PDB file of C-alpha atoms in Angstrom:
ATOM      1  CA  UNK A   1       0.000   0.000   0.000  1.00 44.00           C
ATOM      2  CA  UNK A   2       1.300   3.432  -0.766  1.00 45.00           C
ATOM      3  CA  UNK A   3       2.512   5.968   2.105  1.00 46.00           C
ATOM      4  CA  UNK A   4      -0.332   7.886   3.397  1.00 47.00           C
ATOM      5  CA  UNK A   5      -3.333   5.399   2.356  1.00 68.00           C
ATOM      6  CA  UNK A   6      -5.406   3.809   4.606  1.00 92.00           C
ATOM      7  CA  UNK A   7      -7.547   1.210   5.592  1.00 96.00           C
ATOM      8  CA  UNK A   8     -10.189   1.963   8.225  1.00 96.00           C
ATOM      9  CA  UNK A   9     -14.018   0.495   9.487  1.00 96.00           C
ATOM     10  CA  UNK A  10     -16.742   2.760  10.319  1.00 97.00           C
ATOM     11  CA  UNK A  11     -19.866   2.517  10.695  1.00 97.00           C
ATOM     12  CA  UNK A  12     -22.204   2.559   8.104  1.00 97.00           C
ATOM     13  CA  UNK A  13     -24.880   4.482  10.280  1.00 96.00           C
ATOM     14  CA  UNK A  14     -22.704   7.652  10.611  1.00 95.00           C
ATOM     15  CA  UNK A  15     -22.378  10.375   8.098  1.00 94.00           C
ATOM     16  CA  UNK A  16     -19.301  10.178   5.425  1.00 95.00           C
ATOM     17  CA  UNK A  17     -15.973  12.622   5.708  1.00 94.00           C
ATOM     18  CA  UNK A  18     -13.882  13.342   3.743  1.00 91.00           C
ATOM     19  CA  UNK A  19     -10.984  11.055   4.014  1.00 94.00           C
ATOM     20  CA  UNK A  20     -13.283   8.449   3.669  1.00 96.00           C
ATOM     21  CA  UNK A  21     -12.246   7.507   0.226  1.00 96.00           C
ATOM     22  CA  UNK A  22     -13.665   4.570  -1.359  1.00 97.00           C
ATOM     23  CA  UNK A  23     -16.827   3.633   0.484  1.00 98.00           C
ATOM     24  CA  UNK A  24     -17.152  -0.545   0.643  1.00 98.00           C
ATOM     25  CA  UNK A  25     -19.720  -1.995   2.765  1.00 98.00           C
ATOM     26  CA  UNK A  26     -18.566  -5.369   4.177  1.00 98.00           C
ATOM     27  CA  UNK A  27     -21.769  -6.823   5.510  1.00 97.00           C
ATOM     28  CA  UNK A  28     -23.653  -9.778   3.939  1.00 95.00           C
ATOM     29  CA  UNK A  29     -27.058  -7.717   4.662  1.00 94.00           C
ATOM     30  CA  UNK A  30     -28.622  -4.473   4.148  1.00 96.00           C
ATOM     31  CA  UNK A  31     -28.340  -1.958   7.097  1.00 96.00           C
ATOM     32  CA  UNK A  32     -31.781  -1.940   8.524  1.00 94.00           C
ATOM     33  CA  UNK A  33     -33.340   1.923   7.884  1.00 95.00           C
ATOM     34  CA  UNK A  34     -30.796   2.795   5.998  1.00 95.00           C
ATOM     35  CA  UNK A  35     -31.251   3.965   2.008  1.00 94.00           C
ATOM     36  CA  UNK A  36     -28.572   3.768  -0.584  1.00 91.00           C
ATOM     37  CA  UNK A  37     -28.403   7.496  -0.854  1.00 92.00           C
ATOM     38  CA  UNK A  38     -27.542   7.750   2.982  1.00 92.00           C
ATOM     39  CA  UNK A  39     -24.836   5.509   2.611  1.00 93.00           C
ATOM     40  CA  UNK A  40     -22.978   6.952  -0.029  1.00 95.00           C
ATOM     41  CA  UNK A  41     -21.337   3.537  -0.694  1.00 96.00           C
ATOM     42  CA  UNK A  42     -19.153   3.041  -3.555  1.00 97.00           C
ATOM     43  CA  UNK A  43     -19.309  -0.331  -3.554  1.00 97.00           C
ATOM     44  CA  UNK A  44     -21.090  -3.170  -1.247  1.00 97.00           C
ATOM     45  CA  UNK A  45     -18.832  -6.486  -1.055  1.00 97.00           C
ATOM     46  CA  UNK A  46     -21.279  -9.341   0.096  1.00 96.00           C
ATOM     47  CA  UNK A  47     -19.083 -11.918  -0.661  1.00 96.00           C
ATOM     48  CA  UNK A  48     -16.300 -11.042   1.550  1.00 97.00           C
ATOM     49  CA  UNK A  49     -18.616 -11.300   4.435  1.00 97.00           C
ATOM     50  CA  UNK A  50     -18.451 -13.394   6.940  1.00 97.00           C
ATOM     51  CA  UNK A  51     -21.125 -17.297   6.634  1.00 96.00           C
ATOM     52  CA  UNK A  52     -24.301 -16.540   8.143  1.00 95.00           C
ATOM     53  CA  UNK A  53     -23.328 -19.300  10.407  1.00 97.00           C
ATOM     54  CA  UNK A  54     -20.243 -17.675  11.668  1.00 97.00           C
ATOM     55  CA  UNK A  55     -21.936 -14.307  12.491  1.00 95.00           C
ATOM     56  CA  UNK A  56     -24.970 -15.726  14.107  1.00 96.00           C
ATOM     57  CA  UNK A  57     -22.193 -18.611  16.321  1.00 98.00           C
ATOM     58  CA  UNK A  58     -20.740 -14.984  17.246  1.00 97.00           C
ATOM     59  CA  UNK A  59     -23.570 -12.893  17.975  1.00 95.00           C
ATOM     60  CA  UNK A  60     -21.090 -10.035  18.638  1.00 93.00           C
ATOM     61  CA  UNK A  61     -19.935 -11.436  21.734  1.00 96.00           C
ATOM     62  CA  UNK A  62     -17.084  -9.425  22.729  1.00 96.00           C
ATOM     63  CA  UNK A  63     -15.257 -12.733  24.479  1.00 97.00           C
ATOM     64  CA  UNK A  64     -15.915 -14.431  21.571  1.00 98.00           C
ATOM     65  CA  UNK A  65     -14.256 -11.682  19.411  1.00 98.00           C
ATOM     66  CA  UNK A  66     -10.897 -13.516  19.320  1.00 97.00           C
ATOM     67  CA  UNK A  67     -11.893 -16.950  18.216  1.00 98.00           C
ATOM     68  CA  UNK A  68     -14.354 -15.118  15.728  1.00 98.00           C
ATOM     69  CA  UNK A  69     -11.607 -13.471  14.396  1.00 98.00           C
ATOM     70  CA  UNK A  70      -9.394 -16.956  13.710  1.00 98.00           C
ATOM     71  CA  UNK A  71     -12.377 -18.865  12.578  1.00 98.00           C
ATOM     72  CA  UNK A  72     -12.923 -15.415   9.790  1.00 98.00           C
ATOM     73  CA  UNK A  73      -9.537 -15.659   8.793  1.00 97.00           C
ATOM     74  CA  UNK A  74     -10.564 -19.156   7.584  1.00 97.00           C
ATOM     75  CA  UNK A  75     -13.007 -18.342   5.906  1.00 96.00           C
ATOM     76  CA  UNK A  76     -11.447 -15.775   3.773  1.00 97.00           C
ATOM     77  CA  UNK A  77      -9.467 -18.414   2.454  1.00 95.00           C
ATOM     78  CA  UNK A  78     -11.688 -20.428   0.514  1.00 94.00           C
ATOM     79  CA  UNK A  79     -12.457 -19.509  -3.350  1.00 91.00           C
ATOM     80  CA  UNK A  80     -15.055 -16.561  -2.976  1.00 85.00           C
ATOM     81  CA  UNK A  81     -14.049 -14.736  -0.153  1.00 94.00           C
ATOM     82  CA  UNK A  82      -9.881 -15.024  -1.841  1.00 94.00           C
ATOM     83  CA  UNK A  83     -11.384 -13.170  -4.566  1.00 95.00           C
ATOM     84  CA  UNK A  84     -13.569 -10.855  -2.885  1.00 96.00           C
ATOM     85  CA  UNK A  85     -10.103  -9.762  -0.472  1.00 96.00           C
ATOM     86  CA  UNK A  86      -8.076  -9.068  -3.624  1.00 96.00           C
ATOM     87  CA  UNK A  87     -10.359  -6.762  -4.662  1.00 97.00           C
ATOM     88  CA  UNK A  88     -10.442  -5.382  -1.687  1.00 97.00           C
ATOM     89  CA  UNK A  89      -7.015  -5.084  -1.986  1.00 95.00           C
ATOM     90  CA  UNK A  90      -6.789  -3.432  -4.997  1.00 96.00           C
ATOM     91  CA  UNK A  91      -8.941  -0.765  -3.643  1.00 96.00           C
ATOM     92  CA  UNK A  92      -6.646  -0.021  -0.582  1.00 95.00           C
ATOM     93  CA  UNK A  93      -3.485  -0.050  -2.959  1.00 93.00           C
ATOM     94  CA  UNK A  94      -5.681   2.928  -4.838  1.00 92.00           C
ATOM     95  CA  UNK A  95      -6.168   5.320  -2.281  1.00 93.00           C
ATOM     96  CA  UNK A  96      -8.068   5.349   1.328  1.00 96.00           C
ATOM     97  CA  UNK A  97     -10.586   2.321   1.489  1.00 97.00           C
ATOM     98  CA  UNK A  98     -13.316   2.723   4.379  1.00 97.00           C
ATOM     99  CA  UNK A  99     -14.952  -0.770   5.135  1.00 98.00           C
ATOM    100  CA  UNK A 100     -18.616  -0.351   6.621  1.00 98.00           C
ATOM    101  CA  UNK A 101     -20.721  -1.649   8.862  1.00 97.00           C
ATOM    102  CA  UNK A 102     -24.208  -1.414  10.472  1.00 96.00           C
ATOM    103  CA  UNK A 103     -22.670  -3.083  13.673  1.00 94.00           C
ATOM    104  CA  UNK A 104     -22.595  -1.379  16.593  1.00 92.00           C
ATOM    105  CA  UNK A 105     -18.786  -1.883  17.491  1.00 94.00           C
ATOM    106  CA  UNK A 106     -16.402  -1.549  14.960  1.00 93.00           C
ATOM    107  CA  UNK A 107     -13.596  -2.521  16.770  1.00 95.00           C
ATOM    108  CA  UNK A 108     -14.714  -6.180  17.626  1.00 96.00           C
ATOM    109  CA  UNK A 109     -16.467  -6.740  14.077  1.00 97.00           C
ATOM    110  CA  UNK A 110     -15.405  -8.279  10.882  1.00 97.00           C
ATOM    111  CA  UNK A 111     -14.594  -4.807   9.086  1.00 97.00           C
ATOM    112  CA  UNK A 112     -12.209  -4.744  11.890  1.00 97.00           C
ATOM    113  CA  UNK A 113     -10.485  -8.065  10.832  1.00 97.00           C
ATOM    114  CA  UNK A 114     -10.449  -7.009   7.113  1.00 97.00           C
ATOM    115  CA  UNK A 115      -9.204  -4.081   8.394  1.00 97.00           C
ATOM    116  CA  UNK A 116      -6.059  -5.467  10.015  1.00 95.00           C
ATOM    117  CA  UNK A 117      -5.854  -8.039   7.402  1.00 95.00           C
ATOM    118  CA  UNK A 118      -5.646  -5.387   4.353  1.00 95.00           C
ATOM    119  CA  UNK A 119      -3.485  -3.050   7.007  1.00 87.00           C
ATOM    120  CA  UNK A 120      -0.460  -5.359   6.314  1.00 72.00           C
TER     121      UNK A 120
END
């Protein structure tokens, strides 16, 4: 990645700044209440989501946040999400890349794992 570019999570829910960048939303589904226009997305990136079974075994369980985070990193091995994280990678080697989500910690949530993942 190129001096000065960044890879951050937010939260889909709060207004866009600036430095945002490219806008990707990382969740497999749709913010609840929110509408396209309020999200000023770029792009949404379902696929590098984590399985429905994953998120619901986590349930956002901040002791769980760890093992959640290994059992991700798994995941994003296998065929779809690969692809889906070299995109994302391509975006982050562009300029800023802001992954969203509508959950209500960023720091213990899969944008956060993408986020140290495409940080290094």
């Amino acid at each position: 990645m190129a001096q000065g570019q960044q890879v951050r999570a937010r939260r889909v829910y709060d207004d866009p700044e600036r430095g945002d960048g490219t806008r990707v939303l990382v969740d497999r589904i749709w913010p609840r209440g929110l509408s396209k226009e309020k999200a000023a997305l770029d792009e949404w990136c379902k696929a590098v989501a984590p399985s429905t079974a994953l998120r619901q075994w986590y349930g956002h369980d901040p002791e769980k946040f760890a093992e959640f985070g290994r059992r991700y990193r798994a995941e994003l091995r296998d065929a779809e999400h690969t692809e889906a994280l070299r995109h994302l990678r391509e975006l982050a080697g562009k300029r800023t890349l802001t992954l969203l989500t509508a959950t209500r910690d960023c720091e213990i949530s899969a944008a956060a794992v993408l986020t140290d993942i495409l940080g290094d």
